[in-house]
Coordinates of C-alpha atoms in Angstrom, one line a residue:
M19 CA 99.8 287.0 82.0
A20 CA 103.2 286.2 84.0
D21 CA 106.1 284.3 83.7
V22 CA 107.4 285.1 80.5
K23 CA 110.9 284.5 81.4
R24 CA 110.1 281.0 82.0
L25 CA 109.2 280.6 78.1
I26 CA 111.1 282.5 76.4
G27 CA 113.8 280.5 74.3
R28 CA 112.3 277.2 75.5
K29 CA 110.6 274.4 73.3
F30 CA 106.7 274.0 73.4
N31 CA 107.3 270.2 74.8
D32 CA 109.7 271.4 77.4
T33 CA 108.7 269.3 80.3
I34 CA 108.8 272.5 82.0
V35 CA 106.8 274.4 79.9
Q36 CA 104.1 271.5 79.9
N37 CA 104.0 271.6 83.7
D38 CA 103.5 275.3 84.0
M39 CA 100.7 275.4 81.6
K40 CA 98.8 273.6 84.1
L41 CA 99.0 276.1 86.6
W42 CA 99.3 279.3 84.2
P43 CA 95.9 281.2 84.1
F44 CA 96.6 281.9 80.2
K45 CA 96.5 279.8 77.4
V46 CA 100.1 278.5 75.9
T47 CA 99.6 276.9 72.2
A48 CA 102.3 275.6 69.7
G49 CA 103.1 277.5 66.5
T50 CA 101.2 276.5 63.6
D51 CA 103.7 276.2 60.7
D52 CA 106.4 273.9 60.5
K53 CA 109.2 276.5 61.9
S54 CA 107.4 277.4 64.9
A55 CA 105.7 274.3 65.7
E56 CA 108.5 274.2 68.7
K57 CA 107.8 277.5 69.8
P58 CA 105.4 278.0 72.6
L59 CA 102.7 281.1 71.9
I60 CA 101.0 282.9 74.4
V61 CA 97.3 283.3 73.2
V62 CA 95.6 286.4 74.5
T63 CA 92.2 288.2 73.4
Y64 CA 92.7 291.9 72.1
K65 CA 89.8 293.7 71.1
G66 CA 87.2 290.7 70.8
E67 CA 89.6 288.6 69.2
E68 CA 92.1 285.8 69.8
K69 CA 95.7 286.6 69.0
A70 CA 98.6 284.4 69.8
F71 CA 102.1 286.2 70.8
A72 CA 105.7 284.8 70.7
A73 CA 107.2 285.2 74.2
E74 CA 109.9 287.6 72.6
E75 CA 106.7 289.8 71.6
I76 CA 105.2 289.9 75.2
S77 CA 109.2 290.7 76.4
S78 CA 109.2 293.4 73.9
I79 CA 105.7 295.1 75.0
I80 CA 107.4 295.5 78.4
L81 CA 110.7 296.9 77.5
Q82 CA 108.7 299.3 75.1
K83 CA 107.0 300.6 78.5
M84 CA 110.3 300.9 80.1
K85 CA 111.8 302.8 77.3
S86 CA 108.7 305.0 77.2
I87 CA 108.9 305.8 81.1
A88 CA 112.9 306.5 80.8
E89 CA 112.1 308.9 77.5
A90 CA 109.3 310.9 79.8
Y91 CA 111.6 311.4 82.5
L92 CA 114.8 312.2 80.3
G93 CA 112.8 314.4 78.0
K94 CA 114.6 312.6 75.1
K95 CA 114.6 309.3 72.4
V96 CA 116.1 306.2 74.2
K97 CA 117.8 304.3 71.7
N98 CA 120.6 301.9 73.4
A99 CA 120.5 299.6 76.1
V100 CA 121.8 297.1 78.1
I101 CA 119.8 294.0 78.9
T102 CA 120.0 291.5 81.9
V103 CA 119.0 288.2 81.9
P104 CA 119.4 285.3 84.5
A105 CA 123.0 284.2 84.9
Y106 CA 121.9 280.7 84.0
F107 CA 120.1 281.3 80.8
N108 CA 121.3 279.2 78.0
D109 CA 122.3 280.4 74.4
A110 CA 118.4 280.3 73.2
Q111 CA 117.0 282.1 76.0
R112 CA 120.1 285.2 75.4
Q113 CA 119.4 285.1 71.8
A114 CA 115.6 285.6 72.2
T115 CA 116.1 288.1 74.6
K116 CA 118.1 290.2 72.5
D117 CA 115.6 289.6 69.9
A118 CA 113.1 291.0 72.5
G119 CA 114.9 294.2 72.5
V120 CA 115.5 294.7 68.8
I121 CA 111.5 294.3 68.0
A122 CA 111.2 297.2 71.1
G123 CA 113.4 299.6 68.9
L124 CA 116.1 299.1 70.7
N125 CA 120.1 298.9 70.2
V126 CA 121.3 296.2 72.5
L127 CA 124.6 297.3 73.7
R128 CA 125.1 294.2 75.9
I129 CA 123.4 291.3 77.4
I130 CA 124.9 291.0 81.0
N131 CA 123.8 288.4 83.8
E132 CA 121.6 289.6 86.3
P133 CA 123.9 289.0 89.5
T134 CA 126.8 290.9 87.6
A135 CA 124.5 294.1 87.3
A136 CA 123.6 293.6 90.9
A137 CA 127.3 293.5 91.9
I138 CA 128.1 296.8 89.9
A139 CA 125.3 298.4 92.0
Y140 CA 126.7 297.3 95.0
G141 CA 130.0 298.6 94.2
L142 CA 128.6 301.8 93.7
D143 CA 126.6 301.4 97.2
K144 CA 129.9 300.8 98.6
K145 CA 132.1 303.8 97.0
G146 CA 134.7 301.2 95.5
V147 CA 134.0 302.1 91.9
G148 CA 136.4 304.5 90.7
K149 CA 137.4 305.7 94.1
G150 CA 141.0 304.0 94.1
D151 CA 140.0 301.1 96.4
S152 CA 142.7 298.7 96.2
A153 CA 141.5 295.9 98.3
S154 CA 140.3 292.8 96.7
K155 CA 136.9 291.9 97.6
N156 CA 135.0 288.6 97.0
I157 CA 131.2 289.0 97.3
L158 CA 128.7 286.4 96.7
V159 CA 125.2 287.3 94.9
F160 CA 122.3 285.6 96.0
D161 CA 119.5 286.6 93.7
L162 CA 116.2 284.8 94.1
G163 CA 113.6 286.4 92.1
G164 CA 110.1 286.0 90.8
G165 CA 110.8 283.1 88.3
T166 CA 114.5 282.2 88.5
F167 CA 117.5 281.5 91.0
D168 CA 120.8 282.8 90.5
V169 CA 124.0 282.7 92.9
S170 CA 127.4 284.4 91.5
I171 CA 130.8 284.8 93.2
L172 CA 132.6 287.8 92.2
T173 CA 136.1 289.4 92.9
M174 CA 136.0 293.1 92.8
K175 CA 138.8 295.2 92.9
E176 CA 139.1 299.0 91.9
D177 CA 137.4 298.9 88.5
V178 CA 137.4 295.1 88.0
F179 CA 134.2 292.8 88.5
E180 CA 135.6 289.4 88.1
V181 CA 132.9 286.4 87.9
K182 CA 134.3 283.7 89.5
A183 CA 131.4 281.1 89.1
V184 CA 128.1 281.0 88.6
N185 CA 125.3 278.7 89.1
G186 CA 121.2 278.6 89.8
D187 CA 118.1 277.4 88.2
T188 CA 116.3 279.3 85.4
H189 CA 113.2 277.6 86.9
L190 CA 113.1 278.1 91.0
G191 CA 111.6 281.7 92.6
G192 CA 108.9 283.2 94.0
G193 CA 106.3 282.0 91.4
D194 CA 106.9 278.4 92.5
F195 CA 106.2 279.5 95.9
N196 CA 103.2 280.9 94.9
N197 CA 102.4 277.5 93.1
R198 CA 102.8 275.7 96.3
M199 CA 100.2 277.9 97.8
V200 CA 97.9 277.8 94.8
G201 CA 98.1 273.9 95.0
H202 CA 97.4 274.1 99.0
F203 CA 94.3 276.2 98.6
A204 CA 92.9 274.6 95.7
A205 CA 93.0 271.2 97.2
E206 CA 91.3 273.1 100.3
F207 CA 88.6 274.4 98.5
E208 CA 87.6 271.0 96.9
R209 CA 87.9 269.6 100.4
K210 CA 85.1 271.9 101.6
H211 CA 82.9 272.6 98.4
K212 CA 83.3 269.6 96.7
K213 CA 84.4 271.2 93.5
D214 CA 87.4 271.6 91.4
L215 CA 88.4 275.0 90.5
S216 CA 92.1 274.0 88.5
G217 CA 90.3 273.9 85.0
N218 CA 89.1 277.7 85.4
P219 CA 91.9 279.8 84.4
R220 CA 90.1 283.1 85.9
A221 CA 89.3 281.5 89.3
L222 CA 93.2 280.1 89.2
G223 CA 94.5 283.5 88.3
R224 CA 92.6 285.2 91.4
L225 CA 93.5 282.5 93.7
R226 CA 97.4 283.2 92.4
A227 CA 97.1 287.1 93.0
A228 CA 95.6 286.2 96.7
C229 CA 98.7 283.6 97.0
E230 CA 101.1 286.3 96.1
R231 CA 99.5 289.1 98.8
A232 CA 99.5 286.5 101.4
K233 CA 103.5 285.4 100.6
R234 CA 104.6 289.1 100.8
N235 CA 102.6 289.7 104.2
L236 CA 104.2 286.6 105.7
S237 CA 107.7 288.3 105.1
S238 CA 106.5 290.3 108.0
A239 CA 103.8 288.5 110.0
T240 CA 103.7 285.0 111.7
E241 CA 99.9 284.6 109.9
T242 CA 98.1 285.7 107.2
S243 CA 94.4 285.3 105.6
I244 CA 93.1 285.1 102.0
D245 CA 89.4 286.3 101.5
I246 CA 88.2 285.9 97.6
E247 CA 84.5 286.9 97.0
C248 CA 82.7 284.6 94.2
L249 CA 86.3 282.5 93.4
F250 CA 84.3 279.7 91.5
E251 CA 80.8 279.4 90.8
G252 CA 79.7 281.9 92.9
I253 CA 81.3 280.6 96.3
D254 CA 83.3 283.0 98.5
F255 CA 86.6 281.3 100.0
C256 CA 88.1 282.4 103.2
S257 CA 91.2 280.6 104.7
S258 CA 94.4 281.5 106.6
I259 CA 98.0 280.3 106.5
T260 CA 101.0 280.7 109.3
C261 CA 104.5 281.2 108.4
A262 CA 105.7 277.9 109.3
R263 CA 103.2 276.4 107.0
F264 CA 104.5 278.2 104.0
E265 CA 108.0 277.3 105.1
K266 CA 107.2 273.6 105.5
M267 CA 105.5 273.6 102.2
N268 CA 108.8 275.3 100.4
M269 CA 111.5 273.7 102.6
D270 CA 112.6 271.4 100.0
L271 CA 113.1 274.6 97.4
F272 CA 114.4 276.9 100.0
K273 CA 117.0 273.9 100.9
G274 CA 117.5 273.7 97.0
C275 CA 118.9 277.4 96.8
M276 CA 121.4 276.5 99.3
E277 CA 122.4 273.4 97.7
L278 CA 123.6 275.8 94.4
V279 CA 125.3 278.1 96.6
E280 CA 127.6 275.3 98.2
K281 CA 128.1 274.3 94.4
C282 CA 128.9 277.8 93.4
L283 CA 131.6 277.9 96.0
K284 CA 133.0 274.6 95.0
D285 CA 133.4 276.0 91.5
A286 CA 135.0 279.1 92.4
K287 CA 137.1 276.8 94.7
M288 CA 136.5 279.0 97.6
E289 CA 135.5 278.2 101.3
K290 CA 132.9 280.3 103.0
G291 CA 135.4 282.4 105.1
D292 CA 136.5 283.7 101.5
I293 CA 133.6 285.4 100.9
H294 CA 133.6 289.1 102.2
D295 CA 129.9 290.1 101.6
V296 CA 126.6 287.8 100.9
V297 CA 124.5 290.0 98.8
M298 CA 120.9 289.9 98.7
V299 CA 119.1 290.6 95.3
G300 CA 115.4 289.9 94.1
G301 CA 111.9 290.0 95.9
S302 CA 112.1 286.5 97.1
S303 CA 115.2 287.2 99.0
R304 CA 113.1 288.7 101.7
I305 CA 111.7 285.5 102.7
P306 CA 112.6 285.2 106.5
K307 CA 113.4 281.5 106.2
V308 CA 115.5 282.0 103.1
E309 CA 117.4 284.6 105.2
E310 CA 117.9 282.3 108.0
L311 CA 119.1 279.6 106.1
L312 CA 121.7 281.4 104.2
Q313 CA 123.2 283.0 107.3
E314 CA 123.4 279.6 109.0
L315 CA 125.3 278.4 106.2
F316 CA 127.9 281.3 106.3
N317 CA 128.0 280.5 110.0
G318 CA 126.0 283.5 111.1
K319 CA 127.6 286.1 108.8
K320 CA 125.6 289.1 108.7
L321 CA 124.0 289.4 105.1
C322 CA 124.2 292.7 102.9
K323 CA 120.9 294.4 102.5
S324 CA 122.2 297.7 101.8
I325 CA 121.2 297.9 98.2
N326 CA 117.2 297.7 97.3
P327 CA 116.9 294.1 96.0
D328 CA 114.3 295.0 93.6
E329 CA 116.3 297.9 91.9
A330 CA 119.9 296.3 92.0
V331 CA 120.1 294.6 89.0
A332 CA 118.5 298.0 86.9
C333 CA 120.8 300.3 88.7
G334 CA 123.9 298.1 87.9
A335 CA 122.7 297.8 84.1
A336 CA 121.8 301.4 83.7
F337 CA 125.7 301.9 85.3
H338 CA 127.1 299.8 82.8
A339 CA 125.2 301.1 79.7
A340 CA 126.7 304.6 80.9
S341 CA 130.0 303.4 81.1
L342 CA 129.8 302.0 77.5
T343 CA 128.1 305.0 76.1
G344 CA 129.9 307.6 78.2
A345 CA 126.3 309.0 78.5
C346 CA 126.7 310.2 81.8
L347 CA 129.5 312.6 83.6
G348 CA 131.4 311.2 85.8
V349 CA 131.1 307.7 84.6
N350 CA 134.3 305.9 84.7
K351 CA 134.6 304.4 81.1
D352 CA 137.2 302.1 82.3
V353 CA 135.3 299.7 84.3
V354 CA 136.0 296.2 83.5
L355 CA 133.7 293.2 83.7
V356 CA 134.8 289.7 83.2
D357 CA 132.1 287.4 83.3
V358 CA 131.9 283.7 82.4
A359 CA 130.1 281.0 80.2
P360 CA 127.6 279.5 82.8
L361 CA 127.3 276.3 80.8
S362 CA 129.7 274.0 79.2
L363 CA 130.1 273.9 75.2
G364 CA 131.0 271.0 72.9
I365 CA 130.4 268.9 70.3
R366 CA 129.0 265.4 69.9
V367 CA 131.6 262.8 68.9
Y368 CA 130.7 259.5 67.3
S369 CA 130.0 257.5 70.1
G370 CA 127.5 260.2 71.4
A371 CA 129.1 261.3 73.9
M372 CA 129.8 265.1 74.5
S373 CA 133.2 266.4 74.0
V374 CA 133.5 269.5 76.1
V375 CA 135.7 272.4 74.6
I376 CA 134.7 275.4 76.9
P377 CA 134.0 274.2 80.5
R378 CA 131.5 275.9 82.3
N379 CA 132.5 279.2 84.3
T380 CA 135.4 279.7 81.8
P381 CA 135.8 283.8 81.7
I382 CA 134.6 285.5 78.4
P383 CA 135.1 286.7 75.7
T384 CA 137.2 283.6 75.3
K385 CA 138.5 281.4 72.6
M386 CA 139.8 277.8 73.0
T387 CA 140.5 275.0 70.6
Q388 CA 140.6 271.4 71.1
H389 CA 143.2 269.3 68.8
N390 CA 143.2 266.0 67.3
Y391 CA 139.7 265.1 66.5
T392 CA 139.6 262.4 63.8
T393 CA 137.4 260.7 61.3
A394 CA 135.2 257.6 62.7
V395 CA 135.1 255.7 59.6
D396 CA 137.0 254.7 56.7
N397 CA 137.3 257.1 53.6
A398 CA 135.1 259.6 55.0
T399 CA 134.7 262.8 52.7
S400 CA 132.7 264.9 55.3
V401 CA 132.3 265.2 58.8
L402 CA 129.5 266.8 61.0
F403 CA 130.2 269.0 64.1
P404 CA 127.0 269.2 66.0
V405 CA 127.2 271.9 68.9
Y406 CA 126.0 271.2 72.4
E407 CA 125.4 273.4 75.5
G408 CA 124.9 271.4 79.0
E409 CA 126.6 269.7 81.5
M410 CA 125.5 266.2 80.9
P411 CA 128.2 263.3 79.8
I412 CA 125.9 262.1 76.7
A413 CA 125.1 265.1 74.0
R414 CA 122.0 264.4 73.1
D415 CA 120.8 265.1 76.9
N416 CA 122.3 268.6 76.4
Y417 CA 120.5 271.6 74.6
F418 CA 121.5 271.6 70.7
L419 CA 122.6 274.8 69.7
G420 CA 123.3 273.7 65.5
G421 CA 126.2 272.3 63.4
F422 CA 128.0 272.4 60.3
T423 CA 129.6 269.8 58.0
L424 CA 133.0 270.0 56.9
H425 CA 133.6 268.8 53.1
K426 CA 136.0 268.1 51.0
I427 CA 138.0 265.5 52.9
P428 CA 140.4 263.6 51.2
P429 CA 139.3 260.0 51.4
A430 CA 141.6 257.9 54.1
P431 CA 141.4 255.0 56.6
K432 CA 139.7 256.4 59.9
G433 CA 141.8 258.0 62.5
V434 CA 144.3 259.7 59.7
A435 CA 142.5 262.9 58.8
K436 CA 142.7 265.0 61.8
F437 CA 140.6 268.2 62.9
D438 CA 141.1 271.3 65.5
V439 CA 137.8 272.4 66.6
C440 CA 137.6 276.3 67.9
F441 CA 134.9 277.8 70.2
E442 CA 134.9 281.3 70.7
I443 CA 132.4 283.5 72.8
D444 CA 132.3 287.4 72.5
A445 CA 131.0 289.8 75.2
N446 CA 127.6 289.1 74.7
G447 CA 127.9 285.4 74.8
I448 CA 127.6 284.7 71.3
L449 CA 129.3 281.4 70.1
T450 CA 131.1 281.0 66.8
V451 CA 132.5 277.6 66.5
S452 CA 134.8 276.5 63.5
A453 CA 136.8 273.3 62.3
V454 CA 139.7 273.0 60.2
L455 CA 141.3 270.2 58.6
V456 CA 144.9 269.7 60.0
G457 CA 147.6 270.6 57.2
S458 CA 145.2 272.6 54.9
K459 CA 143.0 275.2 54.4
N460 CA 139.6 273.3 54.6
R461 CA 137.7 275.4 57.1
D462 CA 134.0 276.1 57.9
Q463 CA 132.4 277.6 60.8
I464 CA 129.1 278.5 62.5
T465 CA 127.9 281.5 64.4
I466 CA 125.2 279.9 66.6
T467 CA 122.3 282.8 66.1
N468 CA 120.0 280.7 64.0
H469 CA 118.4 277.7 65.9
S470 CA 115.0 276.6 65.2
L471 CA 113.5 278.3 68.0
R472 CA 114.9 281.6 67.1
L473 CA 112.9 284.4 65.2
T474 CA 113.6 284.9 61.7
K475 CA 114.7 288.5 60.1
A476 CA 111.2 288.3 58.5
E477 CA 109.5 287.4 61.6
I478 CA 111.5 290.1 63.7
V479 CA 110.8 292.9 61.0
R480 CA 107.1 291.8 61.0
M481 CA 106.7 292.0 65.0
V482 CA 108.5 295.5 65.2
K483 CA 105.9 296.8 62.7
E484 CA 103.1 295.1 65.0
A485 CA 104.7 296.6 68.0
E486 CA 104.6 300.2 66.5
E487 CA 101.0 299.6 65.4
Y488 CA 99.8 298.7 68.7
Q489 CA 101.9 301.5 70.4
A490 CA 100.0 304.0 67.8
R491 CA 96.9 302.4 68.8
E492 CA 97.8 302.8 72.3
E493 CA 98.7 306.4 72.2
K494 CA 95.5 306.9 70.6
R495 CA 93.3 305.3 73.2
K496 CA 95.3 307.3 75.7
K497 CA 94.6 310.6 73.9
A498 CA 90.8 309.6 73.9
S499 CA 90.9 308.8 77.3
E500 CA 92.3 312.1 78.8
A501 CA 90.1 313.9 76.2
G502 CA 87.2 312.0 78.0
N503 CA 88.3 312.8 81.2
A504 CA 88.8 316.7 80.4
L505 CA 85.2 316.8 79.2
E506 CA 84.0 315.2 82.5
N507 CA 86.2 317.6 84.6
Y508 CA 84.7 320.5 82.4
I509 CA 81.2 319.3 83.0
Y510 CA 82.0 318.8 86.8
R511 CA 83.1 322.5 87.0
L512 CA 80.2 323.7 85.0
R513 CA 77.6 322.4 87.1
G514 CA 79.4 323.7 89.9
T515 CA 79.4 327.3 88.3
L516 CA 75.7 326.8 87.5
S517 CA 75.0 325.9 90.8
K518 CA 76.5 328.8 92.6
F519 CA 75.0 331.0 90.0
G520 CA 71.4 329.7 90.8
N521 CA 72.0 329.7 94.7
S522 CA 73.2 333.6 94.2
K523 CA 70.2 334.3 92.6
K524 CA 67.8 332.6 95.0
N525 CA 69.4 334.6 97.6
K526 CA 68.6 337.9 96.0

């Protein structure tokens, strides 16, 4: 199972989900009841029976494993956590990630963007944090991971990390490069053996794993081969791929990354020469062609590889968690993070257009108010305020977050009643929208936490209980396995002892 990050917070009928389902070696279905009909569920076989899991549950299992690793290392319980997400995650995806943390039994202190966390790690590496370094430095974080791509531009000065702009694609990463290779080799298999393996999840899974290994090999070799025994219907499959061929089949994706970098520079109102360091993060940032294109974009500038691209985000998040809680001696609690809203937020007006209240790349936390919204029809006694997130000019083409209605409006000709609409985003990116009838105390609001894709409190409680049960069963299985291994070792030692005893008796 993979790519859970591409499912979390998305709808089952999302075009991206539907396209990915054709490539995944596991089954994804829609929810069974009216409430969860839009929610994608991952079907797995557990103890001989099929069970459907929400993406939040799968993510929570991963978080639980990380929690247990940390507890084993520290020798004490871990309750609090800072969780990172791609910078371009929308509200639904952030909320779903927070729910995953709750299911895992964690108190989520903060949700922060992955490039921001990487920038903190970079700051620690450069010894600029808490060391009295007064020089301001602009850094661009290029974060190309397995499933998502983010680019962020930050200004770092002493203990302040201020995000200037973010851009990215929540559906661009190493998995997409793998998919191109899987498609290439599946077509080659069909051409050679006249058999289509695309409908066989097991064969696709084995081919994908081989393509992942080949991709990694091509970061340090000009050619590599794949060799899979009994790939499909007993047929062995052997082939090879050159670095040049791999680059050609993915060139449009690599160039797409560079285009997003240029857009981010434009949003930050900076020139290429204003960037002091380009920090490489994420496993896919090791691809030689990606490095080459990025270096060309910045006129031959040397890329910063001083931090481990696989660990940078985790290190930065850990430091931020320590700074929030004061858990470590010597950690400066005055480190300030100023992040931004990755997408524009606004309301749909009567014409259907998107009226933006908070433009994207606005520093958060923030509170912004738009004045002089009016009624669009005569004698209206209530007004609906639908809230959307996105960059499209037509509201329905953006992501619907929720809505509320302001009632008890005195009847009057259209345009007479006026409203102020206020959007407020907290440090976790959680949005509260309110509207007030000007000249009155008539006010209503909505906190965007309960949209259709979000788990209910009852569902979260159920999933927490199930997660605890799975963990208990896993502990039981682990103990049984350890006991079995101990017994096997005892029998092995006993046989050795008896053998020595028998030999010594013969010698006598």
